[in-house]
XYZ file of C-alpha atoms in Angstrom:
709
model
C 43.036 116.527 -24.693
C 39.861 116.088 -26.434
C 37.982 113.012 -27.212
C 39.670 110.534 -29.690
C 37.542 107.356 -30.985
C 38.415 104.601 -28.677
C 35.759 102.161 -28.359
C 35.786 101.195 -24.493
C 36.319 97.870 -23.618
C 33.192 95.753 -22.265
C 33.418 94.651 -18.567
C 36.103 92.408 -18.252
C 35.134 88.627 -18.604
C 35.913 86.279 -15.713
C 39.093 85.032 -16.905
C 41.134 81.915 -16.159
C 44.183 83.975 -15.900
C 46.638 81.283 -16.951
C 48.730 84.405 -16.138
C 48.122 86.702 -13.209
C 47.889 90.109 -15.073
C 47.580 91.886 -18.420
C 51.201 93.407 -18.066
C 52.963 90.076 -17.528
C 50.753 88.153 -20.286
C 51.439 90.758 -23.036
C 55.369 91.256 -22.171
C 57.525 89.329 -24.428
C 60.706 87.144 -23.046
C 63.467 89.319 -21.647
C 66.953 88.204 -21.596
C 68.742 87.663 -18.117
C 70.345 84.602 -16.120
C 67.763 85.606 -13.112
C 70.111 84.968 -10.501
C 68.822 85.849 -6.783
C 71.138 88.925 -6.842
C 69.724 90.347 -10.414
C 66.383 90.740 -8.622
C 67.217 91.705 -5.185
C 69.433 93.894 -3.428
C 71.998 92.211 -1.605
C 70.591 93.920 1.355
C 66.923 92.852 0.687
C 64.664 91.845 3.682
C 63.512 88.942 1.567
C 67.056 87.698 1.349
C 66.864 86.316 4.913
C 63.355 84.863 4.041
C 64.416 82.528 1.108
C 65.656 78.984 2.234
C 66.683 76.520 -0.304
C 64.031 73.219 -0.044
C 62.605 74.993 2.838
C 58.722 73.652 2.979
C 55.750 76.002 3.354
C 55.212 74.986 7.279
C 57.081 72.721 9.524
C 54.091 70.187 9.092
C 54.021 69.876 5.028
C 56.173 68.503 2.782
C 55.540 71.177 -0.091
C 57.910 73.327 -1.076
C 56.687 76.759 -2.975
C 59.164 76.146 -5.811
C 57.507 78.503 -7.906
C 59.922 81.492 -5.821
C 63.018 82.098 -7.023
C 65.747 80.725 -4.851
C 63.871 77.816 -3.035
C 64.691 75.015 -5.065
C 68.157 74.288 -7.198
C 69.100 71.342 -9.098
C 69.811 68.900 -6.209
C 66.203 69.088 -5.046
C 64.917 65.760 -4.879
C 61.460 65.245 -3.737
C 58.704 62.172 -4.511
C 55.516 63.156 -6.449
C 53.677 61.180 -3.162
C 55.092 64.059 -1.341
C 55.176 67.400 -3.468
C 53.469 66.949 -6.591
C 54.363 70.353 -8.109
C 57.705 70.110 -7.705
C 58.510 66.780 -8.567
C 57.436 67.097 -12.087
C 58.095 70.968 -12.516
C 61.526 70.968 -10.852
C 63.821 71.248 -13.996
C 61.358 73.270 -15.755
C 61.334 76.136 -13.261
C 64.979 76.041 -13.124
C 64.993 76.741 -16.699
C 62.715 79.765 -16.684
C 64.449 82.976 -16.250
C 63.431 85.885 -14.761
C 64.413 89.514 -14.449
C 63.547 92.889 -12.534
C 61.628 94.035 -15.548
C 59.855 90.546 -15.945
C 59.726 89.067 -12.661
C 57.290 85.927 -13.235
C 57.474 83.637 -15.969
C 54.854 80.735 -17.079
C 55.964 77.705 -18.948
C 53.003 78.080 -20.833
C 53.545 81.333 -21.818
C 56.734 80.027 -23.644
C 54.802 79.935 -27.188
C 54.298 83.609 -26.778
C 57.384 83.845 -28.985
C 55.938 81.473 -31.623
C 53.128 84.026 -31.679
C 55.021 87.170 -31.740
C 56.827 85.887 -34.639
C 53.440 85.249 -36.461
C 52.903 88.595 -35.947
C 56.079 89.865 -37.251
C 55.821 88.017 -40.255
C 52.643 89.648 -41.353
C 54.304 92.975 -40.248
C 57.476 92.677 -41.938
C 56.275 90.774 -45.034
C 58.699 92.039 -47.879
C 56.753 90.346 -51.045
C 54.806 92.158 -53.332
C 52.445 89.429 -54.133
C 50.807 88.196 -50.936
C 49.344 84.421 -50.603
C 45.728 84.380 -49.469
C 45.770 80.784 -49.076
C 44.231 79.839 -45.636
C 42.354 77.278 -44.068
C 39.754 79.086 -42.036
C 37.679 80.039 -44.916
C 38.365 83.589 -45.224
C 38.200 84.618 -49.058
C 41.865 84.458 -50.494
C 41.613 88.069 -51.958
C 40.366 89.288 -48.826
C 43.148 87.812 -46.815
C 45.780 88.939 -49.578
C 44.233 92.462 -49.202
C 44.625 92.257 -45.301
C 48.332 91.165 -45.518
C 49.196 93.883 -47.630
C 47.744 96.596 -45.136
C 49.416 94.976 -42.381
C 52.766 94.792 -44.262
C 52.320 98.531 -45.448
C 51.695 99.593 -41.537
C 54.810 97.165 -40.435
C 56.859 98.754 -43.231
C 56.749 101.973 -41.157
C 56.209 101.591 -37.769
C 59.720 100.224 -37.429
C 61.322 102.080 -39.750
C 63.233 104.580 -37.406
C 65.425 105.575 -40.389
C 62.198 106.813 -42.329
C 60.776 107.877 -39.343
C 63.480 110.087 -38.264
C 64.079 111.541 -41.654
C 60.260 112.514 -41.823
C 60.207 114.252 -38.574
C 56.791 116.112 -37.468
C 56.186 116.441 -41.300
C 53.603 114.092 -41.783
C 51.659 115.495 -39.301
C 51.580 118.961 -41.151
C 48.917 118.744 -43.629
C 46.484 117.734 -40.636
C 47.667 120.810 -38.310
C 46.960 123.204 -40.910
C 43.724 121.804 -42.122
C 42.819 122.666 -38.363
C 44.570 125.847 -38.718
C 42.667 127.076 -41.502
C 39.047 126.699 -40.038
C 37.863 129.843 -40.151
C 33.800 129.466 -38.831
C 31.645 127.092 -37.151
C 30.320 125.201 -40.667
C 34.018 124.493 -41.143
C 34.452 123.107 -37.531
C 31.505 121.242 -37.803
C 32.868 119.417 -40.974
C 36.268 118.690 -39.192
C 34.425 117.134 -36.195
C 32.098 114.798 -38.758
C 35.557 114.091 -40.304
C 33.887 113.746 -44.029
C 37.570 114.720 -45.821
C 39.599 112.637 -43.256
C 41.654 115.529 -42.279
C 40.454 114.773 -38.331
C 43.105 112.305 -37.760
C 42.329 111.044 -34.047
C 38.366 111.625 -34.636
C 38.538 114.314 -32.019
C 34.963 115.818 -30.884
C 33.692 117.345 -28.047
C 31.677 114.282 -27.496
C 32.237 110.736 -27.438
C 30.516 108.337 -29.313
C 30.418 104.556 -29.157
C 28.289 101.441 -29.320
C 27.646 98.937 -26.968
C 25.262 96.539 -25.453
C 22.816 97.262 -22.463
C 23.233 95.541 -19.336
C 19.861 94.571 -18.708
C 18.306 93.466 -22.297
C 19.585 92.175 -25.637
C 17.020 93.965 -27.811
C 19.522 95.678 -29.821
C 22.882 97.800 -29.129
C 22.906 101.432 -28.122
C 24.912 104.155 -28.816
C 26.562 106.172 -26.125
C 27.233 109.933 -25.981
C 29.786 110.762 -23.106
C 31.344 113.814 -21.935
C 34.854 114.241 -22.184
C 35.438 113.918 -18.539
C 37.186 110.652 -18.295
C 40.342 112.729 -20.274
C 40.439 114.977 -17.466
C 40.999 112.147 -14.944
C 44.408 111.367 -14.739
C 46.111 114.581 -15.577
C 47.914 114.979 -12.801
C 51.109 117.831 -12.847
C 53.427 115.214 -14.039
C 51.015 114.250 -17.123
C 50.111 118.203 -17.831
C 54.250 118.627 -18.010
C 54.630 115.928 -19.878
C 51.572 116.839 -22.580
C 52.788 120.510 -22.570
C 56.211 119.411 -23.221
C 55.645 117.158 -25.995
C 53.202 119.630 -27.983
C 56.239 122.502 -27.608
C 58.633 120.234 -29.276
C 56.339 118.780 -31.775
C 55.136 122.257 -32.697
C 58.861 123.791 -32.655
C 59.474 120.938 -35.685
C 56.432 122.409 -37.507
C 57.947 125.950 -37.315
C 56.105 127.621 -34.599
C 57.795 130.019 -32.432
C 57.733 129.484 -28.591
C 55.253 132.499 -28.406
C 52.714 130.893 -30.765
C 53.306 127.307 -29.053
C 52.833 128.948 -25.479
C 49.353 130.645 -27.020
C 48.191 127.272 -28.349
C 48.655 125.617 -25.371
C 46.983 128.389 -23.335
C 43.942 128.487 -25.264
C 43.778 124.491 -25.496
C 43.976 124.234 -21.394
C 41.399 126.981 -21.575
C 38.894 125.078 -23.271
C 39.358 121.764 -21.326
C 38.953 124.100 -18.217
C 35.377 125.235 -19.633
C 34.543 121.857 -20.779
C 35.359 120.100 -17.326
C 33.273 123.207 -15.582
C 30.210 122.040 -18.070
C 30.454 118.427 -16.298
C 28.581 117.720 -12.904
C 30.228 114.901 -10.773
C 26.395 113.642 -10.442
C 24.327 113.943 -13.023
C 21.010 112.616 -12.166
C 18.987 113.649 -14.573
C 19.136 110.491 -16.814
C 18.030 107.434 -15.246
C 19.982 103.972 -15.789
C 17.116 102.327 -18.169
C 16.286 105.585 -20.061
C 17.033 106.173 -23.387
C 16.693 109.212 -26.526
C 15.774 108.785 -30.073
C 18.704 110.351 -32.166
C 16.222 113.154 -32.941
C 15.919 113.606 -29.015
C 19.628 113.570 -28.542
C 20.389 116.180 -31.504
C 17.510 118.319 -29.998
C 19.320 118.421 -26.431
C 22.559 119.272 -27.816
C 21.402 122.705 -29.447
C 23.874 124.459 -31.219
C 26.437 121.606 -30.774
C 26.072 119.743 -34.243
C 25.712 116.439 -32.624
C 23.267 115.114 -35.476
C 25.695 116.347 -38.152
C 28.610 114.546 -36.862
C 26.464 111.647 -35.731
C 25.384 111.294 -39.555
C 28.660 112.045 -41.150
C 30.253 109.113 -39.032
C 27.644 106.494 -39.713
C 25.525 106.937 -36.590
C 22.115 107.630 -38.795
C 19.880 104.895 -38.044
C 17.043 104.299 -35.994
C 18.410 103.403 -32.558
C 18.505 104.090 -28.659
C 20.755 106.715 -27.493
C 22.489 106.564 -24.223
C 23.340 109.828 -22.785
C 25.430 110.001 -19.539
C 25.253 113.378 -18.820
C 22.487 115.431 -20.213
C 23.210 118.617 -18.725
C 26.833 118.757 -20.200
C 25.300 118.131 -23.613
C 22.829 120.953 -23.136
C 25.448 123.494 -21.920
C 27.726 122.160 -24.673
C 25.005 123.701 -26.951
C 25.496 127.176 -25.459
C 29.563 127.181 -25.628
C 29.474 126.012 -29.156
C 29.794 129.564 -30.982
C 32.008 131.937 -32.691
C 33.392 133.297 -29.874
C 35.187 130.106 -28.554
C 35.831 128.981 -31.853
C 39.963 129.615 -31.618
C 40.057 128.349 -28.278
C 38.382 124.848 -29.743
C 40.898 124.959 -32.609
C 43.661 125.346 -30.236
C 42.746 122.265 -28.304
C 42.281 120.542 -31.271
C 45.806 121.376 -32.706
C 47.324 120.367 -29.295
C 45.307 117.227 -28.975
C 46.163 116.030 -32.475
C 49.872 116.547 -31.677
C 49.488 114.847 -28.395
C 47.836 112.052 -29.679
C 50.036 111.531 -32.874
C 53.368 112.111 -31.377
C 54.014 108.059 -30.768
C 54.014 107.733 -34.749
C 56.871 110.491 -35.566
C 60.484 110.278 -34.933
C 62.486 108.557 -32.260
C 63.394 111.569 -30.606
C 59.284 112.728 -30.105
C 58.564 108.864 -29.344
C 61.013 108.761 -26.384
C 60.105 112.182 -25.088
C 56.279 111.029 -24.642
C 56.925 106.847 -23.984
C 60.263 106.722 -22.241
C 60.544 104.626 -19.181
C 63.122 102.539 -17.249
C 62.297 100.220 -19.866
C 61.989 102.424 -22.979
C 65.406 104.233 -23.331
C 66.249 106.946 -25.346
C 68.028 104.802 -27.721
C 65.720 101.674 -27.591
C 64.993 101.697 -31.236
C 68.980 100.309 -31.761
C 67.660 97.408 -29.720
C 65.918 94.944 -32.174
C 63.899 93.119 -29.515
C 62.852 96.058 -27.922
C 61.869 97.756 -31.170
C 60.289 94.659 -32.427
C 58.328 94.454 -29.155
C 57.165 98.241 -29.317
C 56.147 97.945 -32.753
C 54.114 94.729 -32.061
C 51.993 96.234 -29.423
C 51.134 99.295 -31.318
C 50.179 97.157 -34.288
C 47.567 95.078 -32.065
C 46.660 98.259 -30.315
C 45.662 100.235 -33.905
C 44.111 97.784 -35.725
C 43.318 94.805 -33.357
C 40.824 93.045 -35.567
C 42.575 92.906 -38.520
C 46.036 91.540 -36.876
C 44.084 88.814 -35.216
C 42.221 87.858 -38.416
C 45.320 87.649 -40.408
C 47.211 85.619 -37.277
C 44.221 82.960 -37.489
C 44.181 82.914 -41.318
C 47.982 82.255 -41.273
C 48.040 79.740 -38.210
C 44.611 78.029 -38.003
C 42.633 75.167 -39.322
C 38.978 73.872 -39.600
C 40.192 70.628 -38.620
C 41.737 71.888 -35.199
C 38.838 74.091 -34.615
C 36.032 71.281 -35.119
C 38.672 68.598 -32.878
C 38.426 71.462 -30.060
C 34.715 71.962 -30.321
C 33.882 68.482 -29.926
C 36.089 68.592 -26.508
C 33.665 71.531 -25.537
C 30.491 69.865 -26.245
C 32.258 66.960 -24.598
C 32.672 69.187 -21.297
C 29.147 70.510 -21.782
C 27.622 66.968 -21.966
C 29.715 66.051 -18.790
C 28.530 69.147 -17.045
C 24.620 68.428 -17.690
C 25.124 64.786 -16.414
C 26.984 66.487 -13.203
C 24.005 68.857 -12.447
C 21.431 66.177 -12.818
C 23.386 64.144 -10.449
C 23.897 66.663 -7.735
C 21.303 65.772 -4.616
C 21.458 69.194 -3.361
C 20.003 71.007 -6.227
C 16.649 71.652 -6.591
C 14.690 70.609 -9.614
C 14.283 74.289 -10.190
C 17.863 75.605 -10.021
C 19.100 72.302 -11.857
C 16.728 72.958 -14.794
C 17.973 76.660 -14.972
C 21.557 75.531 -14.952
C 21.238 72.743 -17.804
C 19.413 75.358 -19.810
C 22.110 77.784 -19.453
C 24.546 75.080 -20.728
C 22.577 74.187 -23.612
C 22.443 78.151 -24.899
C 26.425 78.329 -24.191
C 27.536 79.966 -26.782
C 31.026 78.636 -28.164
C 34.032 80.720 -29.562
C 36.693 78.503 -30.639
C 39.809 79.595 -32.324
C 37.907 82.187 -34.915
C 34.606 83.382 -35.652
C 32.274 81.571 -38.002
C 32.092 84.604 -40.184
C 35.106 87.659 -40.352
C 34.905 91.117 -40.360
C 34.809 92.704 -43.687
C 38.298 94.607 -44.068
C 37.452 95.956 -47.827
C 37.143 99.618 -46.330
C 40.759 99.490 -45.278
C 43.533 99.889 -47.720
C 47.102 100.776 -46.228
C 49.254 101.473 -48.990
C 53.297 101.443 -48.860
C 53.276 105.158 -49.880
C 51.127 106.731 -47.031
C 52.835 108.055 -43.737
C 51.973 106.605 -40.658
C 49.846 109.564 -39.956
C 48.072 108.835 -43.024
C 47.463 105.336 -42.024
C 46.121 106.644 -38.580
C 43.333 108.501 -40.422
C 42.486 105.850 -42.561
C 42.442 103.713 -39.633
C 40.412 106.301 -37.884
C 37.725 106.355 -40.378
C 37.508 102.419 -40.569
C 36.919 102.285 -36.897
C 34.051 104.325 -37.101
C 32.448 102.438 -40.128
C 32.847 99.330 -38.163
C 31.234 100.849 -35.025
C 28.651 102.367 -37.057
C 27.648 98.664 -39.175
C 27.619 97.040 -35.838
C 25.271 99.154 -34.338
C 23.034 98.694 -36.919
C 22.899 95.102 -37.170
C 20.669 92.567 -35.064
C 22.817 91.257 -31.854
C 24.167 87.857 -32.806
C 25.522 86.085 -30.048
C 27.892 83.936 -32.289
C 29.529 87.046 -33.242
C 33.401 87.549 -31.971
C 34.716 90.862 -31.693
C 38.651 90.713 -32.174
C 38.479 94.298 -30.735
C 37.245 93.170 -27.507
C 38.277 89.629 -27.118
C 41.423 89.176 -29.046
C 42.814 85.587 -29.785
C 46.498 85.677 -30.149
C 46.780 84.333 -25.821
C 47.606 80.899 -24.913
C 44.067 81.307 -22.877
C 40.412 80.557 -22.408
C 38.047 82.637 -21.007
C 34.043 82.132 -19.623
C 32.475 85.904 -20.331
C 29.193 85.916 -18.108
C 27.903 88.878 -19.426
C 27.354 86.852 -22.747
C 27.289 83.148 -21.430
C 30.311 82.439 -23.977
C 33.581 80.526 -23.310
C 36.168 81.699 -25.719
C 39.193 79.550 -26.455
C 41.874 81.554 -27.972
C 44.228 80.849 -31.271
C 47.304 80.830 -28.910
C 46.171 77.672 -27.355
C 46.930 76.416 -30.888
C 49.997 78.616 -32.033
C 51.537 78.928 -28.462
C 51.471 75.057 -28.355
C 49.047 73.845 -25.897
C 47.337 71.577 -28.521
C 47.799 70.520 -31.840
C 46.255 67.829 -33.928
C 49.045 65.096 -32.711
C 48.707 66.085 -28.698
C 47.985 62.505 -27.256
C 44.349 62.682 -25.601
C 46.142 62.393 -21.995
C 47.975 66.037 -22.619
C 44.746 67.291 -24.526
C 42.484 66.407 -20.998
C 45.101 67.330 -18.772
C 46.130 70.797 -20.600
C 43.333 72.391 -22.544
C 40.556 70.323 -21.461
C 40.889 71.073 -17.836
C 41.169 74.835 -18.938
C 37.990 74.594 -20.683
C 36.019 72.491 -17.747
C 37.438 75.464 -15.360
C 36.074 78.058 -17.594
C 32.604 76.503 -18.138
C 32.379 75.817 -14.295
C 32.417 79.462 -13.735
C 29.097 79.549 -15.078
C 27.877 78.171 -11.846
C 30.235 80.073 -9.241
C 29.240 82.538 -6.829
C 29.437 85.258 -9.505
C 28.622 83.702 -12.626
C 25.496 82.089 -11.008
C 23.995 85.527 -11.077
C 23.748 85.545 -14.819
C 21.347 83.634 -16.968
C 21.593 81.758 -20.226
C 21.490 84.957 -21.946
C 24.149 86.798 -19.818
C 21.696 88.916 -18.092
C 21.871 89.707 -14.638
C 19.418 87.506 -12.720
C 19.610 85.408 -9.334
C 17.906 82.474 -10.783
C 18.851 79.834 -7.655
C 16.439 79.260 -4.815
C 17.407 80.736 -1.861
C 17.840 77.239 -0.318
C 20.581 76.060 -3.206
C 22.382 79.181 -2.898
C 22.539 78.640 0.782
C 23.795 74.719 0.278
C 26.423 76.182 -2.021
C 27.415 78.610 -0.073
C 28.056 75.891 2.379
C 30.573 73.604 0.210
C 31.973 77.075 -0.928
C 33.070 77.942 2.480
C 34.323 74.715 3.534
C 36.429 74.698 0.638
C 37.708 78.331 1.279
C 38.413 77.129 5.012
C 40.706 74.363 3.776
C 43.022 77.156 1.892
C 42.975 79.538 4.592
C 45.503 78.150 6.989
C 48.008 77.319 4.338
C 50.881 79.882 2.922
C 53.114 80.171 0.128
C 56.325 80.262 2.425
C 57.338 80.618 6.014
C 57.293 84.120 6.836
C 54.250 85.278 4.974
C 50.555 85.644 5.507
C 48.175 83.022 4.819
C 45.893 82.621 1.679
C 42.608 84.318 2.005
C 40.222 81.348 1.336
C 37.166 83.519 0.727
C 38.820 85.244 -2.120
C 40.347 82.411 -4.014
C 37.214 80.032 -3.804
C 35.979 80.844 -7.084
C 38.919 79.954 -9.056
C 39.669 76.974 -6.752
C 36.268 75.452 -7.411
C 36.542 75.983 -11.169
C 40.256 74.306 -11.235
C 38.613 71.412 -9.242
C 35.820 71.179 -11.622
C 37.861 71.315 -14.705
C 39.966 68.721 -13.453
C 36.989 66.080 -12.162
C 35.380 66.735 -15.719
C 38.424 65.669 -17.634
C 38.486 62.635 -15.226
C 35.175 61.540 -15.899
C 35.714 61.926 -19.775
C 38.931 59.945 -19.194
C 36.806 56.807 -18.083
C 35.793 56.775 -21.973
C 39.457 56.306 -23.399
C 41.131 52.949 -24.212
C 44.443 52.258 -21.878
C 44.273 56.114 -20.718
C 47.793 57.339 -18.902
C 47.036 58.794 -15.676
C 50.480 59.574 -14.988
C 50.972 61.213 -18.196
C 47.479 63.233 -17.943
C 48.489 64.283 -14.126
C 52.175 65.492 -15.153
C 50.666 67.567 -18.271
C 48.215 69.332 -15.754
C 51.530 70.157 -13.365
C 53.109 71.101 -16.223
C 50.338 74.385 -17.528
C 51.182 75.555 -14.220
C 55.008 75.780 -14.024
C 56.306 79.256 -13.334
C 58.858 81.124 -11.717
C 58.618 84.223 -9.597
C 60.606 86.655 -7.340
C 59.424 86.582 -3.586
C 58.256 89.826 -4.001
C 55.967 89.186 -6.861
C 54.717 86.127 -5.028
C 53.644 88.084 -1.716
C 52.101 90.589 -4.193
C 50.096 88.063 -5.860
C 49.209 86.115 -2.245
C 47.727 89.437 -0.921
C 45.769 90.463 -4.413
C 45.264 87.526 -6.843
C 42.088 85.757 -6.739
C 43.658 82.596 -8.036
C 45.420 80.114 -5.892
C 49.309 80.124 -5.521
C 50.380 77.825 -8.614
C 51.772 75.157 -6.359
C 48.199 74.849 -4.739
C 46.742 75.061 -7.886
C 48.366 71.383 -8.879
C 48.791 69.618 -5.130
C 45.475 71.067 -3.529
C 43.455 70.018 -6.553
C 45.069 66.851 -7.693
C 44.874 65.186 -4.125
C 40.934 65.517 -4.286
C 40.692 62.672 -6.547
C 41.155 58.535 -6.076
C 42.787 58.561 -9.547
C 46.046 60.771 -8.210
C 46.266 58.610 -5.094
C 46.348 55.088 -7.091
C 48.075 56.253 -9.907
C 51.192 57.341 -7.701
C 50.685 54.943 -4.852
C 50.097 57.952 -2.027
C 49.739 56.618 1.535
C 49.096 58.078 4.453
C 52.005 59.824 5.791
C 52.981 60.860 2.318
C 52.926 64.759 1.729
C 50.216 64.182 -0.847
C 47.761 62.271 0.954
C 44.557 63.513 1.697
C 41.864 61.430 3.168
C 38.515 60.959 1.357
C 36.794 62.618 4.406
C 38.567 65.460 4.040
C 38.412 66.261 0.293
C 36.537 69.806 -0.310
C 35.142 69.352 -4.457
C 31.977 71.593 -4.301
C 30.836 69.836 -7.547
């Protein structure tokens, strides 16, 4: 399988991770009563470790009530002893988990509302699309975008149509490869000038990105197909060959013809893999080529023609990951290898497009414990599958339509004001820290002043006028159009000056109840799912705003000054701008906080929390809460009880014992009950609000508190 265009993701931003893994965040709610017997075998080792209302240790009054089975409706604890359990008991008990969905967050209950909006876009049966919106998107552009999304939606989840069509929608694209008779025609195919290259296949990868060490301009990366060989273990090879044979049979190929094509395709992959050196040191990290130099290195391989046809025809820098591969590829690209390359194109196209054919083919490629053979008869699973594919195939389009359908400029302005208030607080905080030198303080304040704020949606939207999916298109036709649109999108982006205010929905979607600090950009992102998911609206009381989204924003901004974020400057470039004395002082404070967690556990019989592993997120949790408490001083008649309850509420969750142990050993965030109890007990406002006294479970003497900032 050769390179189909898929823009690689940037290095991951530091996430708040209101949920603890991408898989958990993306899964929709599943039904099930969530009883212990449904999640564990009756003879499971974990059964004997779960005791109702058992505290985490004999000298603690805290129960890790997030773990299934540790509390019930009769559990009765005081806020002064175990704040997390006292506030969240009923919410936790109401959450349902299953083997397929072993972790459920209260905050993510709003995901159902987000999914419903996406479904309404995908399955809009109207022929008259309303382009009205409150985010500044041109109404005609929004209406056209809605039409394209609805065209896709009418086909992606219409299994009756897909089963009737079978593999036939793919035939014109396979026939186009079969008709190639010489290298010139193969070059034209790779260039995709006529749209027949449905997957954007070629023998090199082309994608744009920002360099890690400057922000002068984007670069064009030319890669090998090496990444596609990794992970092709025996089971994956067998699946690949099974799917290809199945589809080719549907298209009328005999078993002998299918075997010949697969054999030739495998030969091509092996030849190309042989060209890839494991360590090619001929290209230093910061060395770039011009387009002309890259074209010259490729020799007989028509790299220049392919680049120009796909819009990469400007005067920009080129990064080549393996110059030796590119040189040898020029030798390999000859008439003698034409049929083998064609076979590889055919087999790769078949495998890539298998998920867009009939249900039998889809299941053959994607079947799992979750996706059973008759999955498409289950409306919930079928909708989830279609929704997931849509968000993968056209993320920017779906996210743009989502914010146009759900957001308003008024909400955006209100949240921007909260971000600005938070930034102002951090500036004051930094100026008041007596352990910081003037040099580090000035750089930190400069970093805050240069913080890029992305709230709900961008200032200007991508132009989707070049994307026109029609109701008469087959799904494969739509994928061909999307492929060409993505290349046009990438080439346009490459030619534009770098704009730090730009928000690329392909890289960071907005349909999540979350917020992100991206240290590589020195930017905060507040996703629109926060509004649609119920965490914030215009009528939310100020106490709930501060205790919910406010602490989230404060948390994220604090990451600019933690042990990792502080290694990047105001432009998001790697630079250690702290003085050594300040770095040492910070580390001493962070070590004290980490040590305070190390003696804690999630339940009796499990290991202890790794303080060093979770210290960055714990620092951010405390920084976010401290920030909002400071802002609360200016609010009239502030209800601190509602504030702290709101903070506890955003962390309510239920999980299986196995998942709790897994997170303990692998997650960089503190367990959720500690994110509440350990954090709130650092503050006098909490102690005063609930009259917490020495001997209470939530009591912590002022001398034992571990705030870093």
